[in-house]
Coordinates of C-alpha atoms and ligand atoms in Angstrom, one line a residue:
Chain A
M528 CA 3.4 -3.1 9.6
D529 CA 2.6 0.5 8.3
L530 CA 3.0 1.1 4.4
K531 CA 4.0 4.7 5.1
A532 CA 7.0 3.6 7.2
L533 CA 8.1 0.7 4.9
L534 CA 7.7 3.1 2.0
K535 CA 10.4 5.6 3.8
T536 CA 12.8 2.8 4.1
A537 CA 12.4 2.1 0.6
R538 CA 13.0 5.5 -0.4
I539 CA 15.0 6.7 -3.3
P540 CA 17.9 8.6 -2.2
R541 CA 18.0 12.2 -3.7
R542 CA 20.6 12.9 -6.4
S543 CA 23.4 15.1 -5.1
P544 CA 23.8 17.9 -7.2
S545 CA 25.7 17.2 -10.6
W546 CA 29.0 19.3 -9.9
T547 CA 29.9 17.5 -7.0
M548 CA 30.1 14.3 -9.0
L549 CA 32.1 16.3 -12.2
V550 CA 34.7 17.5 -9.3
S551 CA 35.4 14.2 -8.0
L552 CA 35.4 12.3 -11.4
A553 CA 37.7 15.3 -12.4
A554 CA 39.8 14.7 -9.4
A555 CA 39.9 11.1 -10.2
L556 CA 41.1 11.0 -13.4
L557 CA 43.7 13.5 -12.6
A558 CA 45.2 11.0 -9.9
W559 CA 45.0 8.4 -12.5
E560 CA 47.1 10.5 -15.2
L561 CA 49.5 11.6 -12.8
V562 CA 50.0 8.3 -11.4
S563 CA 50.6 6.8 -14.9
R564 CA 53.1 9.1 -16.0
Y565 CA 55.0 9.4 -12.7
A566 CA 55.1 6.1 -11.4
G567 CA 57.3 4.6 -14.1
L568 CA 54.8 1.6 -14.5
P569 CA 54.4 0.0 -18.0
A570 CA 51.6 0.9 -20.1
F571 CA 50.3 -2.9 -19.8
I572 CA 50.1 -2.6 -15.9
L573 CA 48.2 0.7 -15.9
P574 CA 47.7 2.7 -19.5
S575 CA 47.0 6.5 -19.2
P576 CA 43.4 7.7 -19.6
G577 CA 44.3 9.4 -22.6
W578 CA 45.5 6.2 -23.9
V579 CA 42.3 4.3 -22.7
V580 CA 40.1 7.2 -24.9
V581 CA 42.3 6.2 -27.8
R582 CA 41.9 2.5 -27.6
F583 CA 37.9 2.8 -26.9
W584 CA 37.6 5.1 -30.0
R585 CA 39.5 2.5 -32.2
A586 CA 37.9 -0.4 -30.7
L587 CA 34.5 1.5 -31.5
T588 CA 35.2 2.3 -35.0
G589 CA 37.2 -1.1 -35.8
G590 CA 33.5 -2.8 -35.0
S591 CA 34.3 -5.4 -32.4
L592 CA 32.9 -3.4 -29.6
L593 CA 29.6 -2.3 -30.5
L594 CA 29.1 -6.3 -31.1
H595 CA 30.3 -7.3 -27.8
T596 CA 28.4 -4.5 -26.1
G597 CA 25.3 -5.6 -28.0
V598 CA 25.8 -9.1 -26.9
T599 CA 26.5 -8.3 -23.2
L600 CA 23.7 -6.3 -23.1
L601 CA 21.0 -8.6 -24.7
E602 CA 22.2 -11.3 -22.3
V603 CA 21.7 -8.8 -19.4
L604 CA 18.2 -7.9 -20.4
L605 CA 16.9 -11.2 -21.4
G606 CA 18.3 -12.6 -18.3
L607 CA 16.9 -9.5 -16.2
L608 CA 13.5 -10.3 -17.8
A609 CA 13.6 -14.1 -17.4
G610 CA 14.7 -13.6 -14.0
T611 CA 12.2 -11.2 -12.7
A612 CA 9.3 -12.8 -14.3
S613 CA 10.0 -15.9 -12.8
A614 CA 10.7 -14.1 -9.2
V615 CA 7.8 -12.1 -9.2
G616 CA 5.5 -15.2 -9.8
L617 CA 7.0 -17.2 -7.8
G618 CA 7.3 -14.5 -5.1
Y619 CA 3.7 -13.5 -5.2
A620 CA 2.7 -17.5 -4.9
V621 CA 4.7 -17.8 -2.0
A622 CA 3.6 -14.5 -0.1
K623 CA 0.2 -15.5 -0.3
S624 CA 0.5 -19.1 0.8
R625 CA 2.2 -20.1 3.7
L626 CA 2.2 -23.5 2.8
F627 CA 3.4 -23.4 -0.6
E628 CA 6.2 -20.8 1.3
R629 CA 7.1 -23.7 3.7
L630 CA 7.3 -26.2 0.5
V631 CA 9.8 -24.1 -1.9
A632 CA 11.9 -22.3 0.8
P633 CA 14.6 -24.9 1.6
Y634 CA 15.3 -25.1 -2.1
L635 CA 14.8 -21.1 -2.7
V636 CA 17.5 -20.8 0.5
A637 CA 19.7 -23.2 -1.1
T638 CA 20.0 -21.6 -4.9
Q639 CA 20.9 -18.5 -2.7
A640 CA 23.6 -20.5 -0.8
I641 CA 25.5 -21.8 -4.2
P642 CA 27.9 -19.2 -5.2
I643 CA 27.1 -18.4 -8.7
V644 CA 30.8 -18.1 -9.8
A645 CA 31.2 -21.7 -8.7
I646 CA 28.4 -22.8 -11.1
A647 CA 28.7 -21.1 -14.0
P648 CA 31.1 -23.1 -15.3
L649 CA 28.8 -26.0 -15.2
L650 CA 25.8 -24.0 -16.8
V651 CA 28.6 -23.5 -19.7
I652 CA 29.5 -26.7 -19.8
W653 CA 25.8 -27.9 -20.0
F654 CA 24.4 -25.4 -22.1
G655 CA 27.3 -24.5 -24.1
P656 CA 29.5 -21.4 -24.6
G657 CA 26.3 -19.4 -26.7
M658 CA 24.1 -16.5 -25.2
F659 CA 22.0 -19.1 -23.8
S660 CA 24.2 -20.1 -20.8
K661 CA 24.7 -16.4 -19.9
V662 CA 21.3 -15.7 -20.0
L663 CA 20.7 -18.3 -17.7
I664 CA 23.1 -17.3 -15.2
C665 CA 22.1 -13.6 -15.0
A666 CA 18.2 -14.6 -14.6
L667 CA 19.6 -17.2 -11.6
I668 CA 21.6 -14.0 -10.0
V669 CA 18.5 -11.6 -10.1
F670 CA 16.2 -14.3 -9.7
F671 CA 16.6 -14.3 -5.4
P672 CA 16.8 -10.6 -4.7
V673 CA 13.6 -10.1 -6.7
L674 CA 11.9 -12.8 -5.1
V675 CA 12.5 -11.5 -1.6
N676 CA 11.7 -8.2 -2.6
T677 CA 8.3 -9.6 -4.2
V678 CA 7.6 -11.5 -0.9
V679 CA 8.1 -8.6 1.1
G680 CA 6.1 -6.3 -1.0
V681 CA 3.0 -8.3 -1.5
R682 CA 3.1 -8.9 2.3
A683 CA 3.0 -5.6 2.8
V684 CA 0.2 -4.9 1.5
P685 CA -2.2 -3.2 4.4
R686 CA -4.9 -5.8 5.8
S687 CA -7.0 -2.6 5.8
L688 CA -6.8 -1.6 2.3
R689 CA -7.7 -5.6 1.4
D690 CA -10.8 -5.5 3.8
L691 CA -11.7 -1.9 1.9
M692 CA -11.6 -3.8 -1.4
V693 CA -12.9 -6.9 -0.1
S694 CA -16.1 -4.7 1.3
L695 CA -16.4 -3.2 -2.2
R696 CA -16.5 -6.7 -3.8
A697 CA -13.7 -6.2 -5.9
R698 CA -12.8 -9.6 -7.9
R699 CA -9.6 -11.1 -7.4
G700 CA -7.9 -9.5 -10.6
Q701 CA -9.2 -6.1 -9.0
I702 CA -7.6 -6.9 -6.1
L703 CA -4.2 -7.7 -7.9
G704 CA -4.4 -5.0 -10.6
K705 CA -5.7 -2.0 -8.1
L706 CA -4.3 -2.6 -4.5
E707 CA -1.1 -5.5 -4.7
V708 CA 0.7 -4.2 -7.6
P709 CA 0.6 -0.5 -6.7
A710 CA 1.1 -1.2 -3.2
A711 CA 3.9 -3.6 -3.6
L712 CA 5.8 -1.5 -6.7
P713 CA 8.2 0.6 -4.7
I714 CA 9.7 -2.8 -3.0
L715 CA 9.5 -4.5 -6.0
L716 CA 11.4 -1.8 -8.2
G717 CA 13.7 -1.8 -5.4
G718 CA 14.6 -5.6 -6.3
L719 CA 14.6 -4.4 -9.7
R720 CA 17.2 -1.9 -9.0
I721 CA 19.6 -4.5 -7.4
G722 CA 18.7 -6.8 -10.1
A723 CA 19.8 -4.7 -12.7
T724 CA 23.4 -4.4 -11.5
L725 CA 23.5 -7.9 -10.7
S726 CA 22.6 -9.1 -14.0
V727 CA 25.4 -7.3 -15.4
I728 CA 27.9 -9.3 -12.9
G729 CA 25.9 -12.4 -13.9
A730 CA 26.9 -12.0 -17.6
V731 CA 30.6 -11.0 -17.2
V732 CA 31.0 -14.0 -14.7
G733 CA 29.4 -16.4 -17.9
E734 CA 31.2 -14.5 -20.0
L735 CA 34.6 -14.9 -18.5
V736 CA 34.2 -18.7 -17.9
G737 CA 33.6 -19.8 -21.4
A738 CA 32.1 -17.5 -24.5
D739 CA 33.2 -16.3 -27.9
R740 CA 31.3 -13.0 -27.7
G741 CA 30.6 -10.1 -25.2
L742 CA 32.4 -7.8 -23.1
G743 CA 33.8 -10.8 -20.5
F744 CA 35.1 -12.4 -23.6
L745 CA 36.9 -9.2 -24.6
I746 CA 38.7 -8.6 -21.3
N747 CA 40.0 -12.1 -21.7
A748 CA 41.3 -11.6 -25.2
A749 CA 42.7 -8.2 -24.4
R750 CA 44.3 -9.7 -21.4
G751 CA 45.9 -12.4 -23.5
Q752 CA 47.5 -9.8 -25.5
Y753 CA 48.5 -7.8 -23.0
D754 CA 46.5 -5.0 -24.3
T755 CA 45.4 -3.8 -20.9
A756 CA 44.0 -0.4 -22.2
L757 CA 41.4 -2.7 -24.2
V758 CA 40.2 -4.4 -20.8
F759 CA 40.1 -0.9 -19.3
V760 CA 37.7 -0.1 -22.3
A761 CA 35.6 -3.4 -21.5
V762 CA 35.4 -2.4 -17.7
F763 CA 34.4 1.1 -18.4
V764 CA 31.9 0.0 -20.7
L765 CA 30.5 -2.6 -18.1
I766 CA 30.3 0.3 -15.8
A767 CA 28.1 2.6 -17.8
L768 CA 25.9 -0.5 -18.8
A769 CA 25.4 -0.9 -15.3
L770 CA 24.6 2.6 -14.4
T771 CA 22.3 2.9 -17.3
L772 CA 20.4 0.2 -16.5
Y773 CA 20.4 1.6 -12.8
G774 CA 19.4 4.8 -14.1
L775 CA 16.6 3.4 -16.1
V776 CA 14.9 1.8 -12.8
S777 CA 15.4 5.0 -10.8
F778 CA 13.8 6.6 -13.8
M779 CA 10.5 4.3 -13.5
E780 CA 10.9 4.7 -9.6
T781 CA 10.7 8.6 -10.0
K782 CA 8.0 8.2 -13.0
F783 CA 5.4 5.8 -11.2
L784 CA 6.3 6.7 -7.3
R785 CA 5.5 10.4 -7.5
W786 CA 2.9 10.0 -4.7
Q787 CA 5.5 9.1 -2.2
E788 CA 7.8 11.9 -2.8
T789 CA 8.3 13.9 0.1
N790 CA 8.1 17.6 0.0
L791 CA 11.5 18.6 0.2
K792 CA 11.7 22.3 0.7
Chain B
M1396 CA -44.7 -0.6 9.6
I1397 CA -41.5 -0.4 7.0
D1398 CA -39.7 -3.7 6.9
P1399 CA -36.2 -3.3 8.1
I1400 CA -33.5 -2.9 5.5
L1401 CA -31.0 -5.2 7.7
T1402 CA -32.0 -7.8 10.1
V1403 CA -29.4 -9.4 12.9
R1404 CA -30.4 -12.5 14.5
D1405 CA -28.2 -14.1 17.4
L1406 CA -24.8 -13.2 15.6
T1407 CA -22.1 -15.4 17.7
V1408 CA -18.5 -15.2 16.8
T1409 CA -15.8 -17.3 18.7
F1410 CA -12.0 -16.7 17.3
P1411 CA -10.0 -19.8 18.1
D1412 CA -7.4 -19.4 20.9
D1413 CA -5.8 -21.7 23.0
N1414 CA -8.2 -22.0 25.8
G1415 CA -11.4 -23.1 24.0
G1416 CA -11.9 -20.1 21.8
L1417 CA -12.4 -16.3 22.6
E1418 CA -16.4 -15.3 22.4
A1419 CA -16.7 -11.9 20.8
L1420 CA -20.2 -11.8 20.3
D1421 CA -22.7 -13.7 21.6
G1422 CA -26.0 -13.5 20.0
A1423 CA -26.2 -10.2 18.8
T1424 CA -29.9 -9.4 17.6
F1425 CA -31.3 -5.9 16.4
S1426 CA -32.7 -4.2 12.9
V1427 CA -31.9 -1.4 11.1
Y1428 CA -34.8 0.4 9.3
P1429 CA -34.0 2.5 5.5
Q1430 CA -32.5 5.7 6.2
E1431 CA -31.9 5.5 10.0
F1432 CA -29.1 6.5 11.5
V1433 CA -28.3 3.9 14.3
C1434 CA -24.9 4.2 16.4
L1435 CA -23.4 1.2 18.0
L1436 CA -21.7 2.1 21.5
G1437 CA -19.9 -0.5 24.0
P1438 CA -16.9 -0.5 25.9
S1439 CA -13.8 -1.7 24.5
G1440 CA -13.3 -5.2 22.9
S1441 CA -17.1 -5.8 22.9
G1442 CA -16.8 -6.7 19.7
K1443 CA -18.6 -3.9 17.5
S1444 CA -15.7 -3.8 14.9
T1445 CA -16.2 -7.6 14.9
L1446 CA -20.1 -7.4 13.8
L1447 CA -19.2 -4.6 11.4
R1448 CA -17.0 -6.7 10.0
I1449 CA -19.7 -9.5 9.6
L1450 CA -22.0 -7.1 7.9
A1451 CA -19.7 -6.1 5.4
G1452 CA -18.9 -9.6 4.4
L1453 CA -15.3 -9.6 5.9
L1454 CA -15.9 -12.3 8.6
A1455 CA -18.0 -15.2 8.4
P1456 CA -20.1 -15.5 11.8
T1457 CA -19.9 -18.8 14.0
S1458 CA -23.6 -18.8 14.2
G1459 CA -26.5 -16.7 13.4
T1460 CA -27.8 -15.0 10.6
F1461 CA -28.2 -11.5 9.3
T1462 CA -30.2 -10.8 6.1
Y1463 CA -30.1 -7.4 3.9
I1464 CA -33.6 -7.0 2.5
A1465 CA -32.6 -6.8 -1.0
G1466 CA -29.6 -9.3 -1.3
P1467 CA -26.3 -8.6 -0.9
P1468 CA -25.9 -4.9 -0.7
R1469 CA -23.9 -2.2 -1.7
I1470 CA -21.9 -1.3 1.0
G1471 CA -20.0 2.0 1.9
M1472 CA -17.3 1.4 4.7
V1473 CA -15.5 4.2 6.8
F1474 CA -12.7 2.7 8.8
Q1475 CA -11.0 4.2 11.8
Q1476 CA -8.2 5.3 9.9
A1477 CA -8.9 7.0 6.4
N1478 CA -7.4 4.0 4.7
L1479 CA -6.6 5.7 1.8
M1480 CA -4.5 4.4 -1.1
P1481 CA -1.4 6.4 -1.0
W1482 CA -1.0 6.1 -4.4
R1483 CA -4.3 7.5 -5.3
T1484 CA -4.9 11.2 -5.6
V1485 CA -7.8 12.5 -3.7
R1486 CA -10.4 12.1 -6.4
E1487 CA -9.1 8.7 -7.9
N1488 CA -9.6 7.5 -4.3
I1489 CA -13.0 8.8 -4.5
T1490 CA -13.8 7.1 -7.5
L1491 CA -12.2 3.5 -6.7
P1492 CA -15.6 2.2 -6.0
L1493 CA -17.0 3.2 -9.4
E1494 CA -13.9 1.9 -11.1
L1495 CA -14.7 -1.7 -9.1
E1496 CA -18.1 -1.5 -10.9
G1497 CA -17.2 -0.8 -13.8
V1498 CA -18.3 3.0 -14.6
P1499 CA -17.0 5.2 -17.4
A1500 CA -14.4 7.3 -15.9
L1501 CA -15.8 10.3 -17.4
E1502 CA -19.2 9.6 -15.2
A1503 CA -17.2 8.8 -12.2
D1504 CA -15.3 11.8 -12.3
R1505 CA -18.5 13.5 -12.4
R1506 CA -20.1 11.9 -9.4
A1507 CA -16.8 12.4 -7.5
E1508 CA -16.9 15.9 -8.0
D1509 CA -20.4 16.3 -6.8
L1510 CA -19.2 14.6 -3.6
I1511 CA -16.2 16.5 -3.3
D1512 CA -18.5 19.5 -3.3
L1513 CA -20.8 18.0 -0.8
V1514 CA -17.6 17.3 2.1
G1515 CA -15.8 20.1 1.3
L1516 CA -12.7 19.3 -0.5
Q1517 CA -12.9 21.9 -3.2
G1518 CA -9.4 22.5 -5.1
F1519 CA -7.9 19.3 -3.5
E1520 CA -8.8 17.0 -6.5
H1521 CA -5.1 15.9 -7.1
T1522 CA -3.7 16.0 -4.1
W1523 CA -1.8 13.0 -2.7
P1524 CA -3.3 11.5 0.6
R1525 CA 0.3 12.3 2.2
D1526 CA -0.8 16.1 2.0
L1527 CA -4.0 15.8 3.8
S1528 CA -4.6 16.5 7.3
G1529 CA -6.3 13.8 8.9
G1530 CA -10.0 15.5 8.8
M1531 CA -9.4 15.9 5.4
A1532 CA -8.4 12.3 4.8
Q1533 CA -11.3 11.6 7.0
R1534 CA -13.6 13.2 4.4
V1535 CA -12.5 11.8 1.5
A1536 CA -13.0 8.3 3.2
I1537 CA -16.7 9.1 3.7
A1538 CA -17.0 10.8 0.0
R1539 CA -15.7 7.0 -1.0
A1540 CA -18.0 5.4 1.1
L1541 CA -20.6 7.4 -0.5
V1542 CA -20.2 7.6 -4.1
H1543 CA -21.2 4.4 -5.3
D1544 CA -24.6 5.0 -3.8
P1545 CA -24.4 2.3 -1.0
D1546 CA -27.2 0.5 0.7
I1547 CA -25.7 1.1 4.0
L1548 CA -23.1 3.1 5.3
L1549 CA -21.0 1.1 8.3
L1550 CA -18.7 3.4 9.8
D1551 CA -16.4 1.9 12.3
E1552 CA -15.2 4.9 14.6
P1553 CA -14.6 7.3 11.6
F1554 CA -13.7 10.1 13.7
G1555 CA -11.5 8.0 16.7
S1556 CA -8.4 9.5 15.6
L1557 CA -9.1 12.9 15.1
D1558 CA -8.8 15.7 17.6
A1559 CA -11.9 16.8 19.7
L1560 CA -12.5 20.1 17.9
T1561 CA -12.0 18.7 14.3
R1562 CA -14.3 15.7 15.6
E1563 CA -17.3 18.0 16.6
R1564 CA -17.0 19.4 13.0
M1565 CA -16.9 16.2 11.3
W1566 CA -20.0 15.1 13.2
A1567 CA -21.6 18.5 11.8
E1568 CA -20.5 17.8 8.5
L1569 CA -21.5 13.8 8.6
S1570 CA -25.1 14.9 9.7
H1571 CA -25.4 17.2 7.1
V1572 CA -24.3 14.6 4.5
W1573 CA -26.6 12.3 6.1
Q1574 CA -29.7 14.6 5.6
V1575 CA -28.8 15.4 1.8
R1576 CA -28.1 11.8 0.9
R1577 CA -30.7 10.2 3.3
K1578 CA -28.5 7.0 3.7
T1579 CA -28.9 4.0 6.1
V1580 CA -25.9 4.4 8.6
L1581 CA -24.8 2.1 11.2
M1582 CA -21.9 3.6 13.2
V1583 CA -19.5 2.5 15.7
T1584 CA -18.7 4.8 18.4
H1585 CA -17.0 4.9 21.8
S1586 CA -18.7 8.1 22.8
I1587 CA -21.8 9.1 24.1
G1588 CA -21.6 12.6 22.8
E1589 CA -21.1 11.1 19.4
S1590 CA -24.2 9.0 19.5
L1591 CA -26.3 11.5 20.8
F1592 CA -25.4 13.9 18.5
L1593 CA -25.7 11.7 15.2
A1594 CA -28.2 9.0 15.8
D1595 CA -32.0 8.2 15.5
R1596 CA -31.2 5.0 17.7
V1597 CA -28.6 3.8 19.7
L1598 CA -27.3 0.2 19.9
V1599 CA -25.5 -0.4 23.5
M1600 CA -23.2 -3.5 23.8
S1601 CA -22.3 -5.4 26.6
Q1602 CA -19.2 -6.4 28.0
R1603 CA -17.6 -9.1 25.8
P1604 CA -18.9 -11.2 24.6
G1605 CA -21.2 -8.7 22.8
R1606 CA -25.0 -8.5 23.0
I1607 CA -27.3 -5.6 22.4
K1608 CA -28.2 -4.8 26.0
L1609 CA -30.1 -1.4 25.4
D1610 CA -32.2 -0.4 22.3
L1611 CA -32.6 3.6 23.0
A1612 CA -34.6 5.9 20.6
V1613 CA -32.9 9.5 20.3
D1614 CA -35.7 11.5 19.7
L1615 CA -33.4 15.0 19.6
P1616 CA -34.9 17.6 17.3
R1617 CA -32.7 18.0 14.1
P1618 CA -30.6 19.9 12.9
R1619 CA -28.7 19.3 16.3
A1620 CA -26.7 22.1 17.2
D1621 CA -24.0 22.5 20.2
E1622 CA -26.0 23.8 22.6
M1623 CA -28.3 20.7 22.7
R1624 CA -25.7 19.2 24.8
Y1625 CA -26.7 21.3 27.6
T1626 CA -30.9 20.4 27.4
A1627 CA -32.0 18.4 29.6
A1628 CA -33.6 16.2 27.4
F1629 CA -29.8 15.4 26.2
G1630 CA -28.4 15.0 29.6
K1631 CA -31.2 12.3 30.6
L1632 CA -30.6 10.1 27.2
A1633 CA -26.7 10.7 28.3
R1634 CA -27.6 9.1 32.0
Q1635 CA -29.3 5.9 30.2
L1636 CA -26.5 5.3 27.7
K1637 CA -24.1 5.4 30.3
D1638 CA -26.0 3.7 32.9
A1639 CA -26.0 0.6 30.4
I1640 CA -22.6 0.9 29.8
G1641 CA -21.9 0.4 33.3
F1642 CA -19.7 2.8 33.7
P1643 CA -19.5 4.2 37.3
T1644 CA -21.0 7.8 37.3
G1645 CA -19.9 10.1 40.0
I1646 CA -22.6 12.4 42.2
G1647 CA -21.1 15.4 40.6
S1648 CA -21.1 14.4 37.1
D1649 CA -23.4 16.6 34.7
S1650 CA -24.3 16.6 30.9
R1651 CA -21.0 18.2 30.3
S1652 CA -18.3 15.7 31.7
V1653 CA -20.8 13.1 30.2
L1654 CA -20.1 14.3 26.8
D1655 CA -16.3 14.8 27.2
T1656 CA -16.3 10.7 28.5
R1657 CA -15.3 8.8 25.6
Y1658 CA -17.0 5.8 27.4
Ligands
LIG68 N1 -9.2 -11.9 14.1 C1 -8.9 -11.9 15.7 N2 -8.6 -13.2 16.0 C2 -8.9 -13.2 17.3 N3 -9.5 -12.3 18.2 C3 -9.8 -11.5 17.5 C4 -10.0 -11.1 16.5 N4 -10.5 -10.1 16.0 C5 -10.9 -9.5 17.2 N5 -10.9 -10.1 18.2 C6 -11.0 -10.2 19.5 O1 -12.4 -10.2 19.7 C7 -12.7 -8.9 21.1 C8 -13.7 -8.1 20.2 O2 -13.1 -7.3 19.1 P1 -13.5 -6.4 18.5 O3 -12.4 -5.5 17.9 O4 -14.6 -6.4 17.9 O5 -13.8 -5.1 19.7 P2 -14.5 -3.6 19.3 O6 -15.6 -3.5 20.3 O7 -14.4 -3.0 18.3 O8 -13.4 -2.8 20.7 P3 -12.5 -1.2 20.1 O9 -13.8 -0.2 20.8 O10 -11.5 -1.4 21.2 O11 -12.2 -1.3 18.7 C9 -11.4 -8.7 21.2 O12 -11.3 -9.6 22.5 C10 -10.8 -9.5 20.3 O13 -9.3 -9.1 20.7
LIG69 MG1 -13.1 -1.8 17.0

């Protein structure tokens, strides 16, 4: 396949001008405020935006929100790291060897077929309600998309560039570092972008199943006390986390993939 | 007599396929001498690329030998497509062979700058390959093939993807580069005109499986200018090549149409 064509499909969409985003955000907030004020819903069903902000401030200064956010963030990052590292390693081996691919493919597909939500309780039973079981769930959920993208990325390295490297008598490590990594990077980062948001989901699922800390735990606890505003706070913090991670990967893409940007005049 | 830099003897390649294997090369035998410009001419599918891939160490022959006089050579290869790394700028693409050899970056950049001057790409050092025209990209590829001072240049239809005008300009540039650097060149081409414009010697390959059918010395004076192709000497050589390839020549064909034929 032509690398250029492939890269075009993997290209990052241009961010739309920020003022349109602000307008739509303001409209959504306004709609929410109006509904909560005039629909006659009690605050434990739909708290107003103002009340959520107040609750946010209290949770923040009360000290517990930072702790729970930190725990979840750590789980997400460790899981992302572990899942990405193992997926890239295994994906590289799969991409390089058809035999190895045939050996492990059934298991890889099987792991993907297991719904993570279904085995999360099992993992919590086995590995306890601490952080480790959450990190494991994050790693598992991140694993597959990153693996697939690694395989696709490494397989997309043009044969002609390999020939070039061999004709220049490049060593294995040089082919890896100067050809395979940069050529696979756009697709790999695409996988990482998906993985980053999935990792947040993994952590929350794990925490909802059984935990004593983290934003998922906070949601459970707040729900038990009909503190719906706090549930909203936790959800918004989760959204912010996912968006930040997504933005971080996008930033890496613009930084490392300058060479494939088109000249939009 | 000078020793050949490369001796090829009875090279045979059979690609495995469903009915007993596909013979791509059948006993190719020839030599290349130092600082010689040799063109390899032949019909499509005659095994020219296969031969070049063997000589570059990208493919093992089924039988036969090829020997470089001084052991494994440094190779400068140019492919039909420019084959640049899109994540490297012009200069970074050119320094690649030096990086692989561990040449310090400063020295590598200096040598790249020399070549950028030689192939006329001043001002494009930091351009990404996506912003280059086909001819410019091919010049980068030629500079990259020269930068590590290779023992032999292997060119596989390097101008095949260019338009006729650019191609002819590239002939002049390549012949200039060759005269400055005095490299040994083995170049695959489809074009009789191209081979006569550039080569000291033209090897004609037979239909698949490829063999060397004709070994023709081109004694046209250098530098070769555009007008040369209207001379009788040129026409005679072109005719010999065309007959060897076995392309039917019409009664009315003159040296001009010979030149424009890609076969
Ligand atoms: N890796 C391969 N596996 C199987 N068959 C191959 C392989 N490479 C080349 N061939 C076959 O060998 C023959 C010679 O191919 P080659 O590319 O060397 O021809 P060529 O002279 O370079 O042709 P062209 O002028 O069209 O580039 C062709 O029939 C081709 O299909
Ligand atoms: Mg070819």
